[in-house]
Amino acid sequence: MSDGANISVTTFHEDIEHLEWQTISNIVGKVTAGEPLPRDSIEGAFRVLVREPKDLGTLFANPKCLITANQPSEEFLDVARQAQHAWLRSLRQILGNRGCRHAMREASPLRRQLAFTGVLICGGKHFRNDSWPTADELDPDPEVKFGRLTRVEVLPGGRWRCLCTCGREKVIRREHLRSGRTKSCGCLRAELDAKLRLRRARRAR
């Protein structure tokens, strides 16, 4: 994944009475189709916005800010998370912890995105707050190598399906690969053990 994704952050003065519409209006400038938004229906307006999310590119929007990037990246996700947490902290100061939790619990999933957790579009795909992608899932380059292993598929839960040079596939946790703890499907250890046994056998003669 390439770094330096030309991230732009624009902040707004939030209107606490119209949080959902403020998020939508923060995104409207990115919509090129020119289709009017149905002000009588927040759900309808939201669906107009995300019906063709590929036109929106990569962005995160909430009532306080709009963050855009020319491509998804780990840096972009970090900035979006920081903006999300900053907005939720502001709401807690206004509504109190209990009031904020109650308002989020009572809101529909769609309004929860618009007013609280924010709207995330990455590479033309809309993500709910409970399914934000990891940086690895956004990586456009599938060929990542660690020792004898080559990543062939990103799986949920921080796991990768890898192909070893010996031809065997194995599912391995991402952190084990990145830390260097795992470098093969197990064949490297087997080879080292076989060499050690051979060395010991020669010494015993």
mmCIF file of C-alpha atoms in Angstrom:
data_model
loop_
_atom_site.group_PDB
_atom_site.id
_atom_site.type_symbol
_atom_site.label_atom_id
_atom_site.label_comp_id
_atom_site.label_asym_id
_atom_site.label_seq_id
_atom_site.Cartn_x
_atom_site.Cartn_y
_atom_site.Cartn_z
ATOM 1 C CA MET A 1 0.000 0.000 0.000
ATOM 2 C CA SER A 2 1.446 3.346 -0.975
ATOM 3 C CA ASP A 3 1.790 6.168 1.501
ATOM 4 C CA GLY A 4 1.153 9.896 1.044
ATOM 5 C CA ALA A 5 -2.411 9.588 -0.221
ATOM 6 C CA ASN A 6 -2.982 13.393 -0.543
ATOM 7 C CA ILE A 7 -5.354 13.610 2.404
ATOM 8 C CA SER A 8 -7.459 16.761 2.732
ATOM 9 C CA VAL A 9 -9.371 17.695 5.915
ATOM 10 C CA THR A 10 -12.117 20.339 5.950
ATOM 11 C CA THR A 11 -13.807 21.262 9.233
ATOM 12 C CA PHE A 12 -17.248 22.814 9.667
ATOM 13 C CA HIS A 13 -19.246 24.523 12.394
ATOM 14 C CA GLU A 14 -21.623 21.804 13.497
ATOM 15 C CA ASP A 15 -25.355 22.473 13.755
ATOM 16 C CA ILE A 16 -26.443 20.354 16.707
ATOM 17 C CA GLU A 17 -30.081 20.551 15.586
ATOM 18 C CA HIS A 18 -29.451 19.109 12.121
ATOM 19 C CA LEU A 19 -26.616 16.619 12.498
ATOM 20 C CA GLU A 20 -27.765 14.161 9.842
ATOM 21 C CA TRP A 21 -28.304 16.847 7.223
ATOM 22 C CA GLN A 22 -24.987 18.441 8.044
ATOM 23 C CA THR A 23 -23.140 15.217 7.253
ATOM 24 C CA ILE A 24 -25.037 14.871 3.987
ATOM 25 C CA SER A 25 -24.310 18.479 3.069
ATOM 26 C CA ASN A 26 -20.623 17.892 3.822
ATOM 27 C CA ILE A 27 -20.606 15.158 1.168
ATOM 28 C CA VAL A 28 -22.812 16.912 -1.397
ATOM 29 C CA GLY A 29 -19.901 18.811 -2.895
ATOM 30 C CA LYS A 30 -18.397 15.468 -3.947
ATOM 31 C CA VAL A 31 -21.496 14.399 -5.851
ATOM 32 C CA THR A 32 -21.165 15.169 -9.560
ATOM 33 C CA ALA A 33 -24.453 13.745 -10.855
ATOM 34 C CA GLY A 34 -26.323 16.883 -9.808
ATOM 35 C CA GLU A 35 -29.336 14.892 -8.636
ATOM 36 C CA PRO A 36 -31.369 16.897 -6.097
ATOM 37 C CA LEU A 37 -31.430 15.453 -2.602
ATOM 38 C CA PRO A 38 -34.896 14.723 -1.150
ATOM 39 C CA ARG A 39 -34.900 16.962 1.925
ATOM 40 C CA ASP A 40 -38.094 15.352 3.202
ATOM 41 C CA SER A 41 -36.289 12.027 3.630
ATOM 42 C CA ILE A 42 -32.881 11.717 5.229
ATOM 43 C CA GLU A 43 -32.829 8.021 4.317
ATOM 44 C CA GLY A 44 -33.622 8.853 0.711
ATOM 45 C CA ALA A 45 -30.925 11.511 0.570
ATOM 46 C CA PHE A 46 -28.388 9.121 2.026
ATOM 47 C CA ARG A 47 -29.251 6.447 -0.537
ATOM 48 C CA VAL A 48 -28.827 8.968 -3.354
ATOM 49 C CA LEU A 49 -25.355 9.730 -2.036
ATOM 50 C CA VAL A 50 -24.168 6.135 -1.680
ATOM 51 C CA ARG A 51 -26.008 4.606 -4.635
ATOM 52 C CA GLU A 52 -22.916 5.172 -6.764
ATOM 53 C CA PRO A 53 -20.183 5.403 -4.120
ATOM 54 C CA LYS A 54 -17.512 4.888 -6.775
ATOM 55 C CA ASP A 55 -18.180 8.495 -7.784
ATOM 56 C CA LEU A 56 -17.351 9.596 -4.242
ATOM 57 C CA GLY A 57 -13.899 7.997 -4.286
ATOM 58 C CA THR A 58 -12.429 7.891 -0.783
ATOM 59 C CA LEU A 59 -13.875 10.042 1.981
ATOM 60 C CA PHE A 60 -15.024 10.188 5.576
ATOM 61 C CA ALA A 61 -17.712 12.661 6.630
ATOM 62 C CA ASN A 62 -19.480 13.492 9.865
ATOM 63 C CA PRO A 63 -21.234 16.663 11.094
ATOM 64 C CA LYS A 64 -17.888 18.258 11.948
ATOM 65 C CA CYS A 65 -15.598 17.473 9.013
ATOM 66 C CA LEU A 66 -15.011 16.057 5.562
ATOM 67 C CA ILE A 67 -11.838 14.064 4.918
ATOM 68 C CA THR A 68 -10.933 13.098 1.363
ATOM 69 C CA ALA A 69 -8.006 11.197 -0.171
ATOM 70 C CA ASN A 70 -7.007 10.227 -3.677
ATOM 71 C CA GLN A 71 -6.843 6.579 -2.570
ATOM 72 C CA PRO A 72 -7.500 4.452 0.526
ATOM 73 C CA SER A 73 -4.521 4.064 2.821
ATOM 74 C CA GLU A 74 -3.610 3.250 6.399
ATOM 75 C CA GLU A 75 -2.885 6.936 6.958
ATOM 76 C CA PHE A 76 -6.355 7.892 5.699
ATOM 77 C CA LEU A 77 -8.040 5.372 8.016
ATOM 78 C CA ASP A 78 -6.031 6.707 10.971
ATOM 79 C CA VAL A 79 -7.074 10.294 10.224
ATOM 80 C CA ALA A 80 -10.713 9.212 9.827
ATOM 81 C CA ARG A 81 -10.667 7.342 13.151
ATOM 82 C CA GLN A 82 -9.163 10.360 14.898
ATOM 83 C CA ALA A 83 -11.894 12.586 13.445
ATOM 84 C CA GLN A 84 -14.552 10.091 14.477
ATOM 85 C CA HIS A 85 -13.293 9.920 18.065
ATOM 86 C CA ALA A 86 -12.911 13.707 18.285
ATOM 87 C CA TRP A 87 -16.537 14.192 17.187
ATOM 88 C CA LEU A 88 -17.836 11.612 19.669
ATOM 89 C CA ARG A 89 -15.886 13.340 22.453
ATOM 90 C CA SER A 90 -17.523 16.643 21.484
ATOM 91 C CA LEU A 91 -20.968 15.053 21.572
ATOM 92 C CA ARG A 92 -20.299 13.614 25.026
ATOM 93 C CA GLN A 93 -19.421 17.085 26.253
ATOM 94 C CA ILE A 94 -22.709 18.398 24.873
ATOM 95 C CA LEU A 95 -25.034 15.483 25.705
ATOM 96 C CA GLY A 96 -23.147 13.791 28.520
ATOM 97 C CA ASN A 97 -21.993 10.171 28.391
ATOM 98 C CA ARG A 98 -25.414 8.702 29.172
ATOM 99 C CA GLY A 99 -27.204 11.044 26.796
ATOM 100 C CA CYS A 100 -24.798 10.230 23.969
ATOM 101 C CA ARG A 101 -25.134 6.476 24.502
ATOM 102 C CA HIS A 102 -28.931 6.762 24.641
ATOM 103 C CA ALA A 103 -29.091 8.855 21.454
ATOM 104 C CA MET A 104 -26.863 6.397 19.576
ATOM 105 C CA ARG A 105 -28.872 3.430 20.812
ATOM 106 C CA GLU A 106 -32.172 5.006 19.745
ATOM 107 C CA ALA A 107 -30.949 6.044 16.282
ATOM 108 C CA SER A 108 -31.391 3.823 13.246
ATOM 109 C CA PRO A 109 -28.144 2.378 11.799
ATOM 110 C CA LEU A 110 -28.266 4.907 8.973
ATOM 111 C CA ARG A 111 -28.835 7.924 11.222
ATOM 112 C CA ARG A 112 -26.174 6.607 13.595
ATOM 113 C CA GLN A 113 -23.648 6.912 10.762
ATOM 114 C CA LEU A 114 -24.811 10.370 9.754
ATOM 115 C CA ALA A 115 -25.011 11.888 13.235
ATOM 116 C CA PHE A 116 -22.470 9.952 15.284
ATOM 117 C CA THR A 117 -19.987 7.497 13.759
ATOM 118 C CA GLY A 118 -19.621 9.115 10.334
ATOM 119 C CA VAL A 119 -19.878 7.894 6.746
ATOM 120 C CA LEU A 120 -16.886 6.050 5.287
ATOM 121 C CA ILE A 121 -16.351 5.498 1.555
ATOM 122 C CA CYS A 122 -13.126 3.775 0.525
ATOM 123 C CA GLY A 123 -12.260 3.345 -3.127
ATOM 124 C CA GLY A 124 -15.902 3.733 -4.125
ATOM 125 C CA LYS A 125 -17.252 1.298 -1.522
ATOM 126 C CA HIS A 126 -19.432 2.254 1.431
ATOM 127 C CA PHE A 127 -18.524 0.733 4.810
ATOM 128 C CA ARG A 128 -20.683 0.635 7.939
ATOM 129 C CA ASN A 129 -19.011 1.584 11.193
ATOM 130 C CA ASP A 130 -18.983 -2.037 12.399
ATOM 131 C CA SER A 131 -17.205 -3.207 9.259
ATOM 132 C CA TRP A 132 -14.462 -0.675 8.604
ATOM 133 C CA PRO A 133 -11.726 -2.313 6.541
ATOM 134 C CA THR A 134 -8.247 -2.922 7.827
ATOM 135 C CA ALA A 135 -5.310 -1.401 6.010
ATOM 136 C CA ASP A 136 -4.472 -4.859 4.651
ATOM 137 C CA GLU A 137 -7.943 -5.293 3.166
ATOM 138 C CA LEU A 138 -7.474 -2.044 1.252
ATOM 139 C CA ASP A 139 -4.061 -3.050 -0.069
ATOM 140 C CA PRO A 140 -4.295 -3.198 -3.889
ATOM 141 C CA ASP A 141 -1.142 -5.333 -4.159
ATOM 142 C CA PRO A 142 -1.886 -8.984 -3.322
ATOM 143 C CA GLU A 143 1.745 -10.093 -3.656
ATOM 144 C CA VAL A 144 3.261 -9.572 -0.226
ATOM 145 C CA LYS A 145 6.110 -11.904 0.704
ATOM 146 C CA PHE A 146 7.429 -12.995 4.081
ATOM 147 C CA GLY A 147 10.265 -15.482 3.899
ATOM 148 C CA ARG A 148 8.975 -18.462 1.921
ATOM 149 C CA LEU A 149 5.360 -17.304 2.140
ATOM 150 C CA THR A 150 3.391 -15.212 -0.353
ATOM 151 C CA ARG A 151 0.036 -13.773 0.642
ATOM 152 C CA VAL A 152 -2.736 -14.893 -1.708
ATOM 153 C CA GLU A 153 -5.865 -13.804 0.195
ATOM 154 C CA VAL A 154 -6.830 -11.494 3.059
ATOM 155 C CA LEU A 155 -9.245 -13.186 5.474
ATOM 156 C CA PRO A 156 -11.353 -11.723 8.305
ATOM 157 C CA GLY A 157 -9.892 -11.467 11.766
ATOM 158 C CA GLY A 158 -6.404 -10.348 10.770
ATOM 159 C CA ARG A 159 -5.511 -13.613 9.034
ATOM 160 C CA TRP A 160 -3.883 -14.210 5.647
ATOM 161 C CA ARG A 161 -3.995 -17.230 3.387
ATOM 162 C CA CYS A 162 -0.448 -17.771 2.163
ATOM 163 C CA LEU A 163 1.276 -19.998 -0.374
ATOM 164 C CA CYS A 164 4.621 -21.442 0.625
ATOM 165 C CA THR A 165 7.433 -22.068 -1.865
ATOM 166 C CA CYS A 166 6.998 -25.782 -1.150
ATOM 167 C CA GLY A 167 3.494 -25.571 -2.643
ATOM 168 C CA ARG A 168 1.491 -25.853 0.567
ATOM 169 C CA GLU A 169 -1.145 -23.261 1.573
ATOM 170 C CA LYS A 170 -1.579 -22.152 5.161
ATOM 171 C CA VAL A 171 -3.699 -19.569 7.022
ATOM 172 C CA ILE A 172 -1.502 -17.461 9.327
ATOM 173 C CA ARG A 173 -2.112 -14.486 11.570
ATOM 174 C CA ARG A 174 -0.901 -11.247 10.027
ATOM 175 C CA GLU A 175 1.130 -10.154 13.063
ATOM 176 C CA HIS A 176 3.057 -13.432 13.064
ATOM 177 C CA LEU A 177 4.177 -12.769 9.498
ATOM 178 C CA ARG A 178 5.032 -9.127 10.021
ATOM 179 C CA SER A 179 7.013 -9.837 13.182
ATOM 180 C CA GLY A 180 9.021 -12.554 11.409
ATOM 181 C CA ARG A 181 7.740 -15.217 13.779
ATOM 182 C CA THR A 182 6.399 -17.265 10.864
ATOM 183 C CA LYS A 183 8.462 -17.584 7.674
ATOM 184 C CA SER A 184 7.115 -20.783 6.116
ATOM 185 C CA CYS A 185 4.269 -23.268 6.309
ATOM 186 C CA GLY A 186 6.409 -25.375 8.636
ATOM 187 C CA CYS A 187 8.705 -26.817 6.016
ATOM 188 C CA LEU A 188 11.592 -24.566 7.064
ATOM 189 C CA ARG A 189 11.440 -25.885 10.624
ATOM 190 C CA ALA A 190 11.217 -29.443 9.332
ATOM 191 C CA GLU A 191 14.306 -28.922 7.172
ATOM 192 C CA LEU A 192 16.268 -27.384 10.039
ATOM 193 C CA ASP A 193 15.242 -30.234 12.350
ATOM 194 C CA ALA A 194 16.316 -32.802 9.739
ATOM 195 C CA LYS A 195 19.723 -31.139 9.375
ATOM 196 C CA LEU A 196 20.127 -31.054 13.144
ATOM 197 C CA ARG A 197 19.281 -34.757 13.437
ATOM 198 C CA LEU A 198 21.766 -35.568 10.660
ATOM 199 C CA ARG A 199 24.479 -33.529 12.370
ATOM 200 C CA ARG A 200 23.856 -35.291 15.679
ATOM 201 C CA ALA A 201 23.902 -38.693 13.974
ATOM 202 C CA ARG A 202 27.286 -37.942 12.405
ATOM 203 C CA ARG A 203 28.715 -36.853 15.726
ATOM 204 C CA ALA A 204 27.497 -40.069 17.374
ATOM 205 C CA ARG A 205 29.458 -42.261 14.989
#
